[in-house]
Protein backbone atom coordinates (compact mmCIF):
# COMPACT_ATOMS: atom_id res chain seq x y z
CA UNK A 1 0.00 0.00 0.00
CA UNK A 2 2.80 2.36 0.93
CA UNK A 3 4.67 1.28 -2.22
CA UNK A 4 1.60 1.94 -4.36
CA UNK A 5 1.21 5.44 -2.93
CA UNK A 6 4.88 6.23 -3.49
CA UNK A 7 4.62 5.03 -7.08
CA UNK A 8 1.49 7.08 -7.62
CA UNK A 9 3.12 10.20 -6.21
CA UNK A 10 6.16 9.62 -8.43
CA UNK A 11 3.90 9.34 -11.49
CA UNK A 12 2.17 12.60 -10.62
CA UNK A 13 5.54 14.28 -10.02
CA UNK A 14 6.82 13.10 -13.40
CA UNK A 15 3.68 14.21 -15.19
CA UNK A 16 3.99 17.66 -13.65
CA UNK A 17 7.47 18.31 -14.99
CA UNK A 18 7.26 16.47 -18.33
CA UNK A 19 6.79 19.91 -19.91
CA UNK A 20 9.85 21.42 -18.22
CA UNK A 21 10.74 23.20 -21.48
CA UNK A 22 7.39 25.00 -21.57
CA UNK A 23 6.91 25.56 -17.83
CA UNK A 24 10.45 25.96 -16.47
CA UNK A 25 11.78 29.30 -15.25
CA UNK A 26 15.49 28.74 -14.98
CA UNK A 27 18.35 26.79 -16.47
CA UNK A 28 21.37 26.47 -14.20
CA UNK A 29 24.59 25.42 -15.91
CA UNK A 30 27.83 24.11 -14.43
CA UNK A 31 31.09 24.81 -16.27
CA UNK A 32 34.33 22.79 -16.19
CA UNK A 33 32.71 19.81 -14.46
CA UNK A 34 34.37 16.83 -16.18
CA UNK A 35 37.69 15.43 -14.99
CA UNK A 36 38.76 14.66 -18.59
CA UNK A 37 38.39 18.37 -19.47
CA UNK A 38 40.39 19.49 -16.42
CA UNK A 39 43.16 17.03 -17.40
CA UNK A 40 43.13 17.97 -21.10
CA UNK A 41 43.34 21.70 -20.32
CA UNK A 42 45.78 21.18 -17.43
CA UNK A 43 43.80 23.51 -15.15
CA UNK A 44 43.14 23.09 -11.40
CA UNK A 45 40.13 21.00 -10.34
CA UNK A 46 37.38 23.50 -9.32
CA UNK A 47 36.81 23.62 -5.56
CA UNK A 48 33.14 24.51 -6.00
CA UNK A 49 30.71 24.16 -8.93
CA UNK A 50 31.09 27.00 -11.46
CA UNK A 51 27.47 28.05 -11.81
CA UNK A 52 25.88 30.12 -14.59
CA UNK A 53 22.35 30.83 -15.86
CA UNK A 54 20.72 30.44 -19.26
CA UNK A 55 17.27 31.86 -20.03
CA UNK A 56 14.43 29.48 -20.91
CA UNK A 57 14.04 31.44 -24.17
CA UNK A 58 17.16 29.53 -25.28
CA UNK A 59 15.35 26.15 -25.35
CA UNK A 60 15.16 24.32 -28.68
CA UNK A 61 13.11 21.24 -29.54
CA UNK A 62 14.17 18.58 -32.04
CA UNK A 63 12.77 19.33 -35.47
CA UNK A 64 13.87 22.96 -35.37
CA UNK A 65 17.32 24.17 -36.48
CA UNK A 66 20.08 25.61 -34.33
CA UNK A 67 20.46 29.23 -35.47
CA UNK A 68 23.92 30.76 -35.12
CA UNK A 69 23.57 34.46 -34.23
CA UNK A 70 25.29 36.68 -36.80
CA UNK A 71 26.98 38.60 -33.96
CA UNK A 72 29.10 35.52 -33.06
CA UNK A 73 32.15 34.16 -34.89
CA UNK A 74 32.72 30.95 -32.88
CA UNK A 75 30.00 28.82 -31.28
CA UNK A 76 30.83 25.42 -29.72
CA UNK A 77 28.79 22.27 -29.00
CA UNK A 78 28.69 20.79 -25.48
CA UNK A 79 26.71 17.57 -24.94
CA UNK A 80 25.36 17.25 -21.40
CA UNK A 81 23.15 15.38 -18.97
CA UNK A 82 20.24 17.62 -17.93
CA UNK A 83 18.53 17.17 -14.55
CA UNK A 84 14.90 18.25 -14.08
CA UNK A 85 13.80 19.49 -10.66
CA UNK A 86 10.49 18.04 -9.43
CA UNK A 87 9.95 19.75 -6.12
CA UNK A 88 11.00 23.07 -4.59
CA UNK A 89 14.16 23.04 -2.50
CA UNK A 90 16.42 25.48 -0.64
CA UNK A 91 19.50 24.64 1.44
CA UNK A 92 19.01 20.95 0.72
CA UNK A 93 21.68 18.46 1.86
CA UNK A 94 23.51 16.19 -0.60
CA UNK A 95 21.76 13.28 1.11
CA UNK A 96 18.30 14.68 0.39
CA UNK A 97 19.03 16.29 -2.99
CA UNK A 98 17.93 13.41 -5.25
CA UNK A 99 14.44 13.45 -3.68
CA UNK A 100 13.91 16.73 -5.57
CA UNK A 101 14.79 15.30 -9.00
CA UNK A 102 11.83 14.26 -11.15
CA UNK A 103 13.81 13.23 -14.23
CA UNK A 104 16.44 13.97 -16.81
CA UNK A 105 17.05 14.98 -20.39
CA UNK A 106 19.80 14.94 -22.97
CA UNK A 107 20.89 18.51 -23.71
CA UNK A 108 23.30 20.69 -25.61
CA UNK A 109 24.78 23.75 -23.89
CA UNK A 110 25.77 25.71 -26.99
CA UNK A 111 28.35 28.35 -26.12
CA UNK A 112 29.62 31.37 -28.08
CA UNK A 113 33.30 30.93 -27.22
CA UNK A 114 34.21 34.19 -28.99
CA UNK A 115 31.95 36.10 -26.60
CA UNK A 116 32.81 34.04 -23.52
CA UNK A 117 36.57 34.38 -23.96
CA UNK A 118 36.26 38.18 -24.18
CA UNK A 119 33.79 38.33 -21.27
CA UNK A 120 36.02 36.22 -19.01
CA UNK A 121 39.09 38.33 -19.78
CA UNK A 122 37.15 41.52 -18.93
CA UNK A 123 35.47 40.07 -15.80
CA UNK A 124 32.07 40.41 -17.47
CA UNK A 125 28.96 38.19 -17.22
CA UNK A 126 28.67 35.02 -19.31
CA UNK A 127 25.06 35.77 -20.21
CA UNK A 128 25.19 36.61 -23.94
CA UNK A 129 27.62 33.85 -24.88
CA UNK A 130 25.51 31.26 -23.06
CA UNK A 131 22.01 32.66 -23.40
CA UNK A 132 21.27 33.23 -27.08
CA UNK A 133 18.14 31.78 -28.73
CA UNK A 134 18.46 28.06 -29.68
CA UNK A 135 21.50 27.65 -27.39
CA UNK A 136 19.81 24.95 -25.30
CA UNK A 137 18.53 22.07 -27.47
CA UNK A 138 16.90 19.41 -25.27
CA UNK A 139 15.38 15.93 -25.59
CA UNK A 140 12.03 14.99 -24.17
CA UNK A 141 11.68 14.38 -20.44
CA UNK A 142 13.15 11.11 -19.16
CA UNK A 143 11.36 10.01 -15.96
CA UNK A 144 13.49 9.49 -12.84
CA UNK A 145 12.62 5.78 -12.68
CA UNK A 146 13.96 5.15 -16.21
CA UNK A 147 17.51 5.99 -15.09
CA UNK A 148 19.04 3.49 -12.70
CA UNK A 149 22.13 5.61 -12.00
CA UNK A 150 22.68 9.11 -13.48
CA UNK A 151 26.44 8.73 -12.92
CA UNK A 152 27.06 5.85 -15.35
CA UNK A 153 25.57 7.37 -18.54
CA UNK A 154 27.65 7.37 -21.74
CA UNK A 155 27.43 10.66 -23.70
CA UNK A 156 28.47 11.13 -27.31
CA UNK A 157 28.28 13.81 -29.98
CA UNK A 158 28.95 13.70 -33.73
CA UNK A 159 29.32 16.55 -36.23
CA UNK A 160 28.49 15.49 -39.79
CA UNK A 161 28.81 11.86 -38.71
CA UNK A 162 32.24 12.22 -37.11
CA UNK A 163 32.57 11.52 -33.37
CA UNK A 164 33.70 14.69 -31.54
CA UNK A 165 32.75 13.99 -27.92
CA UNK A 166 32.65 10.64 -26.11
CA UNK A 167 32.43 10.64 -22.34
CA UNK A 168 30.59 9.28 -19.35
CA UNK A 169 28.79 10.97 -16.45
CA UNK A 170 30.99 8.82 -14.15
CA UNK A 171 33.62 11.47 -14.88
CA UNK A 172 31.57 14.34 -13.33
CA UNK A 173 33.60 16.27 -10.75
CA UNK A 174 30.50 17.53 -8.92
CA UNK A 175 27.82 14.82 -9.00
CA UNK A 176 24.11 15.58 -9.37
CA UNK A 177 23.45 15.78 -5.58
CA UNK A 178 26.54 17.95 -5.06
CA UNK A 179 25.31 20.46 -7.65
CA UNK A 180 21.74 20.58 -6.34
CA UNK A 181 22.90 21.00 -2.75
CA UNK A 182 25.39 23.74 -3.68
CA UNK A 183 23.06 25.77 -5.91
CA UNK A 184 20.27 25.54 -3.32
CA UNK A 185 22.47 27.34 -0.75
CA UNK A 186 22.01 30.44 -2.92
CA UNK A 187 18.77 30.08 -4.83
CA UNK A 188 15.56 28.12 -4.47
CA UNK A 189 15.24 25.39 -7.08
CA UNK A 190 11.70 25.11 -8.39
CA UNK A 191 9.73 22.43 -10.27
CA UNK A 192 10.71 22.40 -13.98
CA UNK A 193 14.08 24.08 -13.39
CA UNK A 194 16.82 22.39 -15.44
CA UNK A 195 20.40 21.78 -14.36
CA UNK A 196 23.01 21.31 -17.09
CA UNK A 197 25.74 19.25 -15.46
CA UNK A 198 28.69 20.08 -17.75
CA UNK A 199 30.27 18.56 -20.85
CA UNK A 200 33.00 15.94 -21.35
CA UNK A 201 36.15 16.71 -23.32
CA UNK A 202 36.07 17.50 -27.05
CA UNK A 203 33.82 20.57 -27.20
CA UNK A 204 34.70 22.66 -30.25
CA UNK A 205 33.33 25.09 -32.82
CA UNK A 206 30.70 24.21 -35.44
CA UNK A 207 29.24 26.17 -38.34
CA UNK A 208 26.17 26.78 -40.46
CA UNK A 209 25.40 23.75 -42.65
CA UNK A 210 26.65 21.24 -40.05
CA UNK A 211 24.52 18.42 -38.67
CA UNK A 212 24.91 17.76 -34.95
CA UNK A 213 23.84 14.44 -33.47
CA UNK A 214 24.20 13.30 -29.87
CA UNK A 215 23.09 10.57 -27.52
CA UNK A 216 22.96 9.45 -23.91
CA UNK A 217 23.15 5.66 -23.43
CA UNK A 218 19.93 3.98 -24.54
CA UNK A 219 17.87 6.86 -23.16
CA UNK A 220 17.89 9.55 -25.84
CA UNK A 221 19.34 10.74 -29.12
CA UNK A 222 18.99 14.16 -30.77
CA UNK A 223 19.76 15.46 -34.24
CA UNK A 224 19.88 19.14 -35.31
CA UNK A 225 20.66 21.03 -38.48
CA UNK A 226 22.67 24.24 -38.08
CA UNK A 227 21.66 27.44 -39.90
CA UNK A 228 23.11 30.93 -40.04
CA UNK A 229 20.92 33.78 -38.83
CA UNK B 1 -13.25 54.19 -32.59
CA UNK B 2 -9.62 53.52 -33.45
CA UNK B 3 -8.60 55.33 -30.25
CA UNK B 4 -10.98 53.25 -28.18
CA UNK B 5 -9.63 50.04 -29.66
CA UNK B 6 -6.03 51.10 -29.00
CA UNK B 7 -6.89 51.96 -25.39
CA UNK B 8 -8.68 48.66 -24.94
CA UNK B 9 -5.72 46.71 -26.33
CA UNK B 10 -3.35 48.63 -24.04
CA UNK B 11 -5.54 47.77 -21.04
CA UNK B 12 -5.49 44.09 -21.99
CA UNK B 13 -1.71 44.21 -22.47
CA UNK B 14 -1.24 45.80 -19.05
CA UNK B 15 -3.54 43.32 -17.36
CA UNK B 16 -1.59 40.46 -18.90
CA UNK B 17 1.73 41.49 -17.40
CA UNK B 18 0.54 42.98 -14.09
CA UNK B 19 1.67 39.71 -12.51
CA UNK B 20 5.15 39.82 -14.06
CA UNK B 21 6.63 38.63 -10.75
CA UNK B 22 4.52 35.46 -10.79
CA UNK B 23 4.52 34.80 -14.54
CA UNK B 24 7.90 36.11 -15.72
CA UNK B 25 10.68 33.80 -16.87
CA UNK B 26 13.70 36.04 -16.98
CA UNK B 27 15.25 39.10 -15.39
CA UNK B 28 17.86 40.84 -17.53
CA UNK B 29 20.12 43.25 -15.68
CA UNK B 30 22.42 45.95 -17.05
CA UNK B 31 25.55 46.84 -15.05
CA UNK B 32 27.46 50.15 -15.03
CA UNK B 33 24.69 52.03 -16.85
CA UNK B 34 24.68 55.44 -15.08
CA UNK B 35 27.01 58.24 -16.14
CA UNK B 36 27.43 59.39 -12.50
CA UNK B 37 28.81 55.94 -11.61
CA UNK B 38 31.23 55.93 -14.54
CA UNK B 39 32.48 59.38 -13.48
CA UNK B 40 32.73 58.49 -9.76
CA UNK B 41 34.70 55.32 -10.51
CA UNK B 42 36.73 56.95 -13.29
CA UNK B 43 36.18 53.99 -15.64
CA UNK B 44 35.57 54.10 -19.42
CA UNK B 45 31.97 54.54 -20.62
CA UNK B 46 30.77 51.05 -21.72
CA UNK B 47 30.50 50.70 -25.51
CA UNK B 48 27.66 48.19 -25.22
CA UNK B 49 25.23 47.32 -22.41
CA UNK B 50 26.80 44.96 -19.84
CA UNK B 51 24.08 42.32 -19.64
CA UNK B 52 23.53 39.72 -16.91
CA UNK B 53 20.70 37.42 -15.78
CA UNK B 54 18.93 36.98 -12.46
CA UNK B 55 16.52 34.08 -11.83
CA UNK B 56 12.87 34.83 -11.10
CA UNK B 57 13.30 32.87 -7.84
CA UNK B 58 15.10 36.03 -6.61
CA UNK B 59 11.92 38.16 -6.66
CA UNK B 60 10.74 39.65 -3.36
CA UNK B 61 7.44 41.41 -2.62
CA UNK B 62 7.03 44.21 -0.10
CA UNK B 63 5.98 42.84 3.29
CA UNK B 64 8.67 40.16 3.27
CA UNK B 65 12.24 40.70 4.55
CA UNK B 66 15.44 40.76 2.53
CA UNK B 67 17.42 37.73 3.72
CA UNK B 68 21.22 38.01 3.54
CA UNK B 69 22.68 34.59 2.66
CA UNK B 70 25.12 33.42 5.33
CA UNK B 71 27.65 32.54 2.59
CA UNK B 72 28.11 36.25 1.75
CA UNK B 73 30.07 38.88 3.70
CA UNK B 74 29.17 42.01 1.67
CA UNK B 75 25.83 42.64 -0.06
CA UNK B 76 25.04 46.04 -1.62
CA UNK B 77 21.79 47.86 -2.46
CA UNK B 78 21.15 49.15 -6.00
CA UNK B 79 17.91 51.08 -6.66
CA UNK B 80 16.72 50.75 -10.27
CA UNK B 81 14.00 51.39 -12.81
CA UNK B 82 12.53 48.06 -13.94
CA UNK B 83 10.96 47.70 -17.40
CA UNK B 84 8.30 45.04 -18.02
CA UNK B 85 8.05 43.47 -21.47
CA UNK B 86 4.50 43.21 -22.85
CA UNK B 87 4.98 41.48 -26.18
CA UNK B 88 7.51 39.05 -27.61
CA UNK B 89 10.39 40.59 -29.56
CA UNK B 90 13.60 39.51 -31.30
CA UNK B 91 16.02 41.73 -33.24
CA UNK B 92 13.83 44.76 -32.59
CA UNK B 93 15.05 48.20 -33.64
CA UNK B 94 15.51 51.05 -31.15
CA UNK B 95 12.67 52.83 -32.95
CA UNK B 96 10.24 49.94 -32.35
CA UNK B 97 11.49 48.83 -28.94
CA UNK B 98 9.07 50.83 -26.76
CA UNK B 99 6.09 49.18 -28.45
CA UNK B 100 7.06 46.03 -26.59
CA UNK B 101 7.03 47.65 -23.14
CA UNK B 102 3.83 47.15 -21.11
CA UNK B 103 4.95 48.95 -17.98
CA UNK B 104 7.52 49.52 -15.27
CA UNK B 105 8.37 48.86 -11.65
CA UNK B 106 10.67 50.16 -8.97
CA UNK B 107 13.28 47.50 -8.15
CA UNK B 108 16.34 46.71 -6.12
CA UNK B 109 19.16 44.73 -7.73
CA UNK B 110 20.83 43.43 -4.57
CA UNK B 111 24.37 42.32 -5.29
CA UNK B 112 26.83 40.24 -3.25
CA UNK B 113 29.90 42.35 -3.95
CA UNK B 114 32.16 39.90 -2.10
CA UNK B 115 31.17 37.17 -4.57
CA UNK B 116 31.09 39.42 -7.63
CA UNK B 117 34.54 40.88 -7.03
CA UNK B 118 36.06 37.39 -6.77
CA UNK B 119 34.08 36.13 -9.78
CA UNK B 120 35.15 39.06 -11.97
CA UNK B 121 38.82 38.64 -11.03
CA UNK B 122 38.64 34.93 -11.95
CA UNK B 123 36.61 35.45 -15.15
CA UNK B 124 33.70 33.51 -13.64
CA UNK B 125 29.93 34.03 -14.05
CA UNK B 126 28.09 36.65 -12.01
CA UNK B 127 25.22 34.27 -11.25
CA UNK B 128 25.57 33.56 -7.53
CA UNK B 129 26.37 37.14 -6.50
CA UNK B 130 23.38 38.46 -8.45
CA UNK B 131 20.94 35.55 -8.25
CA UNK B 132 20.38 34.68 -4.59
CA UNK B 133 16.88 34.46 -3.11
CA UNK B 134 15.37 37.89 -2.18
CA UNK B 135 17.96 39.71 -4.32
CA UNK B 136 15.27 41.31 -6.53
CA UNK B 137 12.69 43.23 -4.45
CA UNK B 138 10.11 44.84 -6.74
CA UNK B 139 7.13 47.18 -6.53
CA UNK B 140 3.80 46.45 -8.09
CA UNK B 141 3.36 46.87 -11.84
CA UNK B 142 3.17 50.47 -13.09
CA UNK B 143 1.20 50.63 -16.38
CA UNK B 144 2.97 52.13 -19.41
CA UNK B 145 0.47 55.00 -19.63
CA UNK B 146 1.21 56.13 -16.06
CA UNK B 147 4.78 57.10 -17.03
CA UNK B 148 5.06 60.03 -19.38
CA UNK B 149 8.82 59.63 -19.91
CA UNK B 150 10.87 56.78 -18.37
CA UNK B 151 14.04 58.89 -18.78
CA UNK B 152 13.12 61.69 -16.33
CA UNK B 153 12.40 59.61 -13.21
CA UNK B 154 14.08 60.55 -9.91
CA UNK B 155 15.36 57.53 -7.94
CA UNK B 156 16.34 57.56 -4.26
CA UNK B 157 17.32 55.07 -1.60
CA UNK B 158 17.70 55.43 2.18
CA UNK B 159 19.24 53.07 4.73
CA UNK B 160 17.85 53.56 8.24
CA UNK B 161 16.46 56.94 7.14
CA UNK B 162 19.72 58.25 5.69
CA UNK B 163 19.86 59.08 1.96
CA UNK B 164 22.43 56.83 0.22
CA UNK B 165 21.43 57.05 -3.45
CA UNK B 166 19.85 59.98 -5.29
CA UNK B 167 19.80 59.91 -9.08
CA UNK B 168 17.67 60.26 -12.16
CA UNK B 169 17.01 57.98 -15.12
CA UNK B 170 18.05 60.93 -17.33
CA UNK B 171 21.58 59.81 -16.45
CA UNK B 172 21.18 56.35 -18.06
CA UNK B 173 23.98 55.63 -20.56
CA UNK B 174 21.92 53.07 -22.50
CA UNK B 175 18.29 54.20 -22.56
CA UNK B 176 15.37 51.77 -22.36
CA UNK B 177 15.03 51.32 -26.16
CA UNK B 178 18.82 50.88 -26.53
CA UNK B 179 18.79 48.06 -23.97
CA UNK B 180 15.76 46.28 -25.44
CA UNK B 181 17.14 46.50 -28.97
CA UNK B 182 20.58 45.25 -27.89
CA UNK B 183 19.38 42.33 -25.74
CA UNK B 184 16.92 41.25 -28.46
CA UNK B 185 19.82 40.74 -30.89
CA UNK B 186 20.78 37.74 -28.74
CA UNK B 187 17.68 36.52 -26.97
CA UNK B 188 13.93 36.74 -27.48
CA UNK B 189 12.25 38.98 -24.93
CA UNK B 190 8.93 37.55 -23.76
CA UNK B 191 5.87 38.97 -22.00
CA UNK B 192 6.55 39.42 -18.26
CA UNK B 193 10.34 39.51 -18.68
CA UNK B 194 11.87 42.27 -16.53
CA UNK B 195 14.78 44.50 -17.46
CA UNK B 196 16.75 46.12 -14.63
CA UNK B 197 18.26 49.23 -16.15
CA UNK B 198 21.14 49.87 -13.74
CA UNK B 199 21.70 51.92 -10.58
CA UNK B 200 22.85 55.52 -9.99
CA UNK B 201 25.91 56.30 -7.86
CA UNK B 202 26.04 55.51 -4.14
CA UNK B 203 25.49 51.75 -4.06
CA UNK B 204 27.12 50.29 -0.94
CA UNK B 205 26.94 47.46 1.59
CA UNK B 206 24.10 46.98 4.07
CA UNK B 207 23.61 44.52 6.93
CA UNK B 208 21.08 42.52 8.94
CA UNK B 209 18.89 44.81 11.05
CA UNK B 210 18.93 47.64 8.48
CA UNK B 211 15.78 49.14 6.97
CA UNK B 212 15.97 49.96 3.27
CA UNK B 213 13.52 52.40 1.71
CA UNK B 214 13.48 53.61 -1.88
CA UNK B 215 11.32 55.52 -4.30
CA UNK B 216 10.83 56.49 -7.93
CA UNK B 217 9.23 59.93 -8.45
CA UNK B 218 5.57 59.89 -7.50
CA UNK B 219 5.18 56.39 -8.93
CA UNK B 220 6.33 54.00 -6.22
CA UNK B 221 8.03 53.59 -2.86
CA UNK B 222 9.25 50.39 -1.20
CA UNK B 223 10.40 49.55 2.33
CA UNK B 224 12.17 46.36 3.42
CA UNK B 225 13.62 45.01 6.65
CA UNK B 226 16.91 43.15 6.35
CA UNK B 227 17.45 39.82 8.17
CA UNK B 228 20.37 37.44 8.41
CA UNK B 229 19.80 33.90 7.13
MG1 LIG C 1 25.65 35.14 -15.74
MG1 LIG D 1 28.31 23.38 -20.61
MG1 LIG E 1 22.25 46.75 -10.86
PDB file of C-alpha atoms in Angstrom, chain A residues 21-26 50-57 71-72 90-91 120 122-128 131-133 182 185-188 190 229, chain B residues 21-26 50-57 71-72 90-91 120 122-128 131-133 182 185-188 190 229:
ATOM      1  CA  UNK A  21      10.745  23.196 -21.479  1.00  0.00           C
ATOM      2  CA  UNK A  22       7.387  25.005 -21.569  1.00  0.00           C
ATOM      3  CA  UNK A  23       6.912  25.562 -17.834  1.00  0.00           C
ATOM      4  CA  UNK A  24      10.455  25.957 -16.474  1.00  0.00           C
ATOM      5  CA  UNK A  25      11.777  29.300 -15.245  1.00  0.00           C
ATOM      6  CA  UNK A  26      15.494  28.743 -14.977  1.00  0.00           C
ATOM      7  CA  UNK A  50      31.095  26.996 -11.458  1.00  0.00           C
ATOM      8  CA  UNK A  51      27.466  28.054 -11.806  1.00  0.00           C
ATOM      9  CA  UNK A  52      25.883  30.115 -14.591  1.00  0.00           C
ATOM     10  CA  UNK A  53      22.346  30.828 -15.863  1.00  0.00           C
ATOM     11  CA  UNK A  54      20.724  30.437 -19.265  1.00  0.00           C
ATOM     12  CA  UNK A  55      17.266  31.864 -20.034  1.00  0.00           C
ATOM     13  CA  UNK A  56      14.428  29.484 -20.910  1.00  0.00           C
ATOM     14  CA  UNK A  57      14.036  31.441 -24.167  1.00  0.00           C
ATOM     15  CA  UNK A  71      26.977  38.601 -33.956  1.00  0.00           C
ATOM     16  CA  UNK A  72      29.098  35.525 -33.055  1.00  0.00           C
ATOM     17  CA  UNK A  90      16.425  25.478  -0.640  1.00  0.00           C
ATOM     18  CA  UNK A  91      19.498  24.639   1.437  1.00  0.00           C
ATOM     19  CA  UNK A 120      36.019  36.224 -19.008  1.00  0.00           C
ATOM     20  CA  UNK A 122      37.155  41.518 -18.934  1.00  0.00           C
ATOM     21  CA  UNK A 123      35.470  40.068 -15.799  1.00  0.00           C
ATOM     22  CA  UNK A 124      32.067  40.410 -17.468  1.00  0.00           C
ATOM     23  CA  UNK A 125      28.964  38.192 -17.216  1.00  0.00           C
ATOM     24  CA  UNK A 126      28.672  35.019 -19.314  1.00  0.00           C
ATOM     25  CA  UNK A 127      25.057  35.775 -20.215  1.00  0.00           C
ATOM     26  CA  UNK A 128      25.187  36.613 -23.940  1.00  0.00           C
ATOM     27  CA  UNK A 131      22.014  32.664 -23.401  1.00  0.00           C
ATOM     28  CA  UNK A 132      21.268  33.231 -27.083  1.00  0.00           C
ATOM     29  CA  UNK A 133      18.144  31.778 -28.727  1.00  0.00           C
ATOM     30  CA  UNK A 182      25.394  23.742  -3.679  1.00  0.00           C
ATOM     31  CA  UNK A 185      22.466  27.337  -0.752  1.00  0.00           C
ATOM     32  CA  UNK A 186      22.015  30.444  -2.919  1.00  0.00           C
ATOM     33  CA  UNK A 187      18.771  30.079  -4.827  1.00  0.00           C
ATOM     34  CA  UNK A 188      15.564  28.118  -4.470  1.00  0.00           C
ATOM     35  CA  UNK A 190      11.699  25.107  -8.395  1.00  0.00           C
ATOM     36  CA  UNK A 229      20.916  33.779 -38.835  1.00  0.00           C
TER      37      UNK A 229
ATOM     38  CA  UNK B  21       6.632  38.632 -10.750  1.00  0.00           C
ATOM     39  CA  UNK B  22       4.519  35.462 -10.789  1.00  0.00           C
ATOM     40  CA  UNK B  23       4.521  34.795 -14.540  1.00  0.00           C
ATOM     41  CA  UNK B  24       7.898  36.111 -15.720  1.00  0.00           C
ATOM     42  CA  UNK B  25      10.681  33.800 -16.866  1.00  0.00           C
ATOM     43  CA  UNK B  26      13.704  36.043 -16.981  1.00  0.00           C
ATOM     44  CA  UNK B  50      26.799  44.962 -19.837  1.00  0.00           C
ATOM     45  CA  UNK B  51      24.080  42.319 -19.641  1.00  0.00           C
ATOM     46  CA  UNK B  52      23.532  39.724 -16.908  1.00  0.00           C
ATOM     47  CA  UNK B  53      20.696  37.419 -15.783  1.00  0.00           C
ATOM     48  CA  UNK B  54      18.933  36.980 -12.457  1.00  0.00           C
ATOM     49  CA  UNK B  55      16.525  34.077 -11.827  1.00  0.00           C
ATOM     50  CA  UNK B  56      12.866  34.828 -11.096  1.00  0.00           C
ATOM     51  CA  UNK B  57      13.297  32.873  -7.835  1.00  0.00           C
ATOM     52  CA  UNK B  71      27.646  32.535   2.590  1.00  0.00           C
ATOM     53  CA  UNK B  72      28.106  36.254   1.750  1.00  0.00           C
ATOM     54  CA  UNK B  90      13.603  39.513 -31.298  1.00  0.00           C
ATOM     55  CA  UNK B  91      16.017  41.725 -33.241  1.00  0.00           C
ATOM     56  CA  UNK B 120      35.151  39.063 -11.965  1.00  0.00           C
ATOM     57  CA  UNK B 122      38.644  34.926 -11.946  1.00  0.00           C
ATOM     58  CA  UNK B 123      36.608  35.450 -15.152  1.00  0.00           C
ATOM     59  CA  UNK B 124      33.698  33.515 -13.639  1.00  0.00           C
ATOM     60  CA  UNK B 125      29.930  34.031 -14.054  1.00  0.00           C
ATOM     61  CA  UNK B 126      28.085  36.651 -12.011  1.00  0.00           C
ATOM     62  CA  UNK B 127      25.224  34.275 -11.254  1.00  0.00           C
ATOM     63  CA  UNK B 128      25.572  33.563  -7.527  1.00  0.00           C
ATOM     64  CA  UNK B 131      20.936  35.549  -8.248  1.00  0.00           C
ATOM     65  CA  UNK B 132      20.382  34.681  -4.587  1.00  0.00           C
ATOM     66  CA  UNK B 133      16.876  34.462  -3.107  1.00  0.00           C
ATOM     67  CA  UNK B 182      20.581  45.247 -27.893  1.00  0.00           C
ATOM     68  CA  UNK B 185      19.818  40.735 -30.891  1.00  0.00           C
ATOM     69  CA  UNK B 186      20.781  37.743 -28.736  1.00  0.00           C
ATOM     70  CA  UNK B 187      17.679  36.520 -26.974  1.00  0.00           C
ATOM     71  CA  UNK B 188      13.930  36.740 -27.483  1.00  0.00           C
ATOM     72  CA  UNK B 190       8.931  37.551 -23.765  1.00  0.00           C
ATOM     73  CA  UNK B 229      19.805  33.900   7.127  1.00  0.00           C
TER      74      UNK B 229
END
